[in-house]
């Protein structure tokens, strides 16, 4: 019974790790079809949801700073998946010349 639990936990961990690795590729496919404005919005929505304090007029107009706690992007607490998504969006924005 204990061996089964250990094996089950190992399989579950492997499946989770594989899913996380596949997720960025799925994000990239979806984001290539989006406009620069949509990419900007999605990237900043992640920051807003995690308490970033915006500085630009555009971001302040769209997201505001109510409840913000972090003035430095690197200080914003995010999951690995959120950071990976932001990296992908930034890469696509750069390639599209946004």
PDB file of C-alpha atoms in Angstrom:
ATOM      1  CA  UNK A   1       0.000   0.000   0.000  1.00  0.00           C
ATOM      2  CA  UNK A   2       2.797   2.458   0.896  1.00  0.00           C
ATOM      3  CA  UNK A   3       4.668   1.639  -2.331  1.00  0.00           C
ATOM      4  CA  UNK A   4       1.484   2.382  -4.274  1.00  0.00           C
ATOM      5  CA  UNK A   5       1.111   5.792  -2.578  1.00  0.00           C
ATOM      6  CA  UNK A   6       4.725   6.714  -3.314  1.00  0.00           C
ATOM      7  CA  UNK A   7       4.369   5.599  -6.922  1.00  0.00           C
ATOM      8  CA  UNK A   8       1.070   7.489  -7.268  1.00  0.00           C
ATOM      9  CA  UNK A   9       2.658  10.643  -5.854  1.00  0.00           C
ATOM     10  CA  UNK A  10       5.595  10.296  -8.260  1.00  0.00           C
ATOM     11  CA  UNK A  11       3.281   9.868 -11.229  1.00  0.00           C
ATOM     12  CA  UNK A  12       1.177  12.850 -10.143  1.00  0.00           C
ATOM     13  CA  UNK A  13       4.295  15.009  -9.797  1.00  0.00           C
ATOM     14  CA  UNK A  14       5.516  13.961 -13.240  1.00  0.00           C
ATOM     15  CA  UNK A  15       2.152  14.744 -14.830  1.00  0.00           C
ATOM     16  CA  UNK A  16       2.044  18.150 -13.124  1.00  0.00           C
ATOM     17  CA  UNK A  17       5.590  18.986 -14.238  1.00  0.00           C
ATOM     18  CA  UNK A  18       4.803  17.924 -17.802  1.00  0.00           C
ATOM     19  CA  UNK A  19       1.649  20.064 -17.816  1.00  0.00           C
ATOM     20  CA  UNK A  20       3.567  23.115 -16.609  1.00  0.00           C
ATOM     21  CA  UNK A  21       6.199  22.663 -19.298  1.00  0.00           C
ATOM     22  CA  UNK A  22       3.569  22.369 -22.022  1.00  0.00           C
ATOM     23  CA  UNK A  23       1.622  25.425 -20.841  1.00  0.00           C
ATOM     24  CA  UNK A  24       4.024  28.097 -22.187  1.00  0.00           C
ATOM     25  CA  UNK A  25       3.782  26.658 -25.704  1.00  0.00           C
ATOM     26  CA  UNK A  26      -0.005  26.897 -25.546  1.00  0.00           C
ATOM     27  CA  UNK A  27       0.214  30.506 -24.336  1.00  0.00           C
ATOM     28  CA  UNK A  28       2.574  31.397 -27.171  1.00  0.00           C
ATOM     29  CA  UNK A  29       0.231  30.034 -29.823  1.00  0.00           C
ATOM     30  CA  UNK A  30      -2.703  31.992 -28.425  1.00  0.00           C
ATOM     31  CA  UNK A  31      -0.726  35.204 -28.064  1.00  0.00           C
ATOM     32  CA  UNK A  32       0.664  35.355 -31.596  1.00  0.00           C
ATOM     33  CA  UNK A  33      -2.815  36.120 -32.908  1.00  0.00           C
ATOM     34  CA  UNK A  34      -3.410  38.972 -30.443  1.00  0.00           C
ATOM     35  CA  UNK A  35      -2.842  42.651 -31.072  1.00  0.00           C
ATOM     36  CA  UNK A  36      -0.156  44.659 -29.308  1.00  0.00           C
ATOM     37  CA  UNK A  37      -2.874  46.275 -27.195  1.00  0.00           C
ATOM     38  CA  UNK A  38      -4.274  42.908 -26.159  1.00  0.00           C
ATOM     39  CA  UNK A  39      -0.789  41.661 -25.246  1.00  0.00           C
ATOM     40  CA  UNK A  40      -0.114  44.810 -23.221  1.00  0.00           C
ATOM     41  CA  UNK A  41      -3.425  44.414 -21.401  1.00  0.00           C
ATOM     42  CA  UNK A  42      -2.905  40.719 -20.550  1.00  0.00           C
ATOM     43  CA  UNK A  43       0.652  41.255 -19.299  1.00  0.00           C
ATOM     44  CA  UNK A  44      -0.350  44.177 -17.107  1.00  0.00           C
ATOM     45  CA  UNK A  45      -3.506  42.445 -15.876  1.00  0.00           C
ATOM     46  CA  UNK A  46      -1.255  39.796 -14.355  1.00  0.00           C
ATOM     47  CA  UNK A  47       0.787  42.488 -12.616  1.00  0.00           C
ATOM     48  CA  UNK A  48      -2.371  44.286 -11.422  1.00  0.00           C
ATOM     49  CA  UNK A  49      -3.844  41.078 -10.009  1.00  0.00           C
ATOM     50  CA  UNK A  50      -0.675  40.600  -7.969  1.00  0.00           C
ATOM     51  CA  UNK A  51      -0.469  44.100  -6.478  1.00  0.00           C
ATOM     52  CA  UNK A  52       1.875  46.028  -8.781  1.00  0.00           C
ATOM     53  CA  UNK A  53       1.750  49.843  -8.495  1.00  0.00           C
ATOM     54  CA  UNK A  54       1.665  51.279 -12.002  1.00  0.00           C
ATOM     55  CA  UNK A  55       3.529  54.394 -13.043  1.00  0.00           C
ATOM     56  CA  UNK A  56       2.469  55.100 -16.630  1.00  0.00           C
ATOM     57  CA  UNK A  57      -0.574  57.195 -17.406  1.00  0.00           C
ATOM     58  CA  UNK A  58      -2.037  54.470 -19.626  1.00  0.00           C
ATOM     59  CA  UNK A  59      -1.730  51.727 -16.996  1.00  0.00           C
ATOM     60  CA  UNK A  60      -3.059  53.997 -14.258  1.00  0.00           C
ATOM     61  CA  UNK A  61      -6.058  54.876 -16.437  1.00  0.00           C
ATOM     62  CA  UNK A  62      -6.797  51.207 -17.202  1.00  0.00           C
ATOM     63  CA  UNK A  63      -5.875  49.458 -13.941  1.00  0.00           C
ATOM     64  CA  UNK A  64      -5.480  52.179 -11.311  1.00  0.00           C
ATOM     65  CA  UNK A  65      -3.437  51.625  -8.177  1.00  0.00           C
ATOM     66  CA  UNK A  66      -6.106  50.717  -5.625  1.00  0.00           C
ATOM     67  CA  UNK A  67      -4.666  48.096  -3.320  1.00  0.00           C
ATOM     68  CA  UNK A  68      -1.244  48.112  -4.961  1.00  0.00           C
ATOM     69  CA  UNK A  69       1.708  47.080  -2.794  1.00  0.00           C
ATOM     70  CA  UNK A  70       4.775  46.691  -5.032  1.00  0.00           C
ATOM     71  CA  UNK A  71       6.587  49.449  -6.915  1.00  0.00           C
ATOM     72  CA  UNK A  72       9.293  47.227  -8.412  1.00  0.00           C
ATOM     73  CA  UNK A  73       8.223  44.590 -10.955  1.00  0.00           C
ATOM     74  CA  UNK A  74      10.719  42.037  -9.654  1.00  0.00           C
ATOM     75  CA  UNK A  75       9.209  42.320  -6.158  1.00  0.00           C
ATOM     76  CA  UNK A  76       5.705  41.342  -7.294  1.00  0.00           C
ATOM     77  CA  UNK A  77       4.934  37.851  -5.958  1.00  0.00           C
ATOM     78  CA  UNK A  78       3.781  35.598  -8.805  1.00  0.00           C
ATOM     79  CA  UNK A  79       3.599  31.931  -9.572  1.00  0.00           C
ATOM     80  CA  UNK A  80       6.079  30.353 -11.966  1.00  0.00           C
ATOM     81  CA  UNK A  81       3.276  29.995 -14.497  1.00  0.00           C
ATOM     82  CA  UNK A  82       2.484  33.724 -14.326  1.00  0.00           C
ATOM     83  CA  UNK A  83       6.151  34.665 -14.709  1.00  0.00           C
ATOM     84  CA  UNK A  84       6.469  32.287 -17.675  1.00  0.00           C
ATOM     85  CA  UNK A  85       3.369  33.795 -19.263  1.00  0.00           C
ATOM     86  CA  UNK A  86       4.747  37.322 -18.854  1.00  0.00           C
ATOM     87  CA  UNK A  87       8.086  36.249 -20.381  1.00  0.00           C
ATOM     88  CA  UNK A  88       6.282  34.770 -23.376  1.00  0.00           C
ATOM     89  CA  UNK A  89       4.121  37.853 -23.834  1.00  0.00           C
ATOM     90  CA  UNK A  90       7.172  40.151 -23.657  1.00  0.00           C
ATOM     91  CA  UNK A  91       9.008  38.011 -26.194  1.00  0.00           C
ATOM     92  CA  UNK A  92       6.073  38.115 -28.597  1.00  0.00           C
ATOM     93  CA  UNK A  93       5.642  41.855 -28.069  1.00  0.00           C
ATOM     94  CA  UNK A  94       9.317  42.359 -28.969  1.00  0.00           C
ATOM     95  CA  UNK A  95       9.065  40.169 -32.066  1.00  0.00           C
ATOM     96  CA  UNK A  96       5.942  41.999 -33.201  1.00  0.00           C
ATOM     97  CA  UNK A  97       7.551  45.377 -32.565  1.00  0.00           C
ATOM     98  CA  UNK A  98       4.972  46.414 -29.974  1.00  0.00           C
TER      99      UNK A  98
END
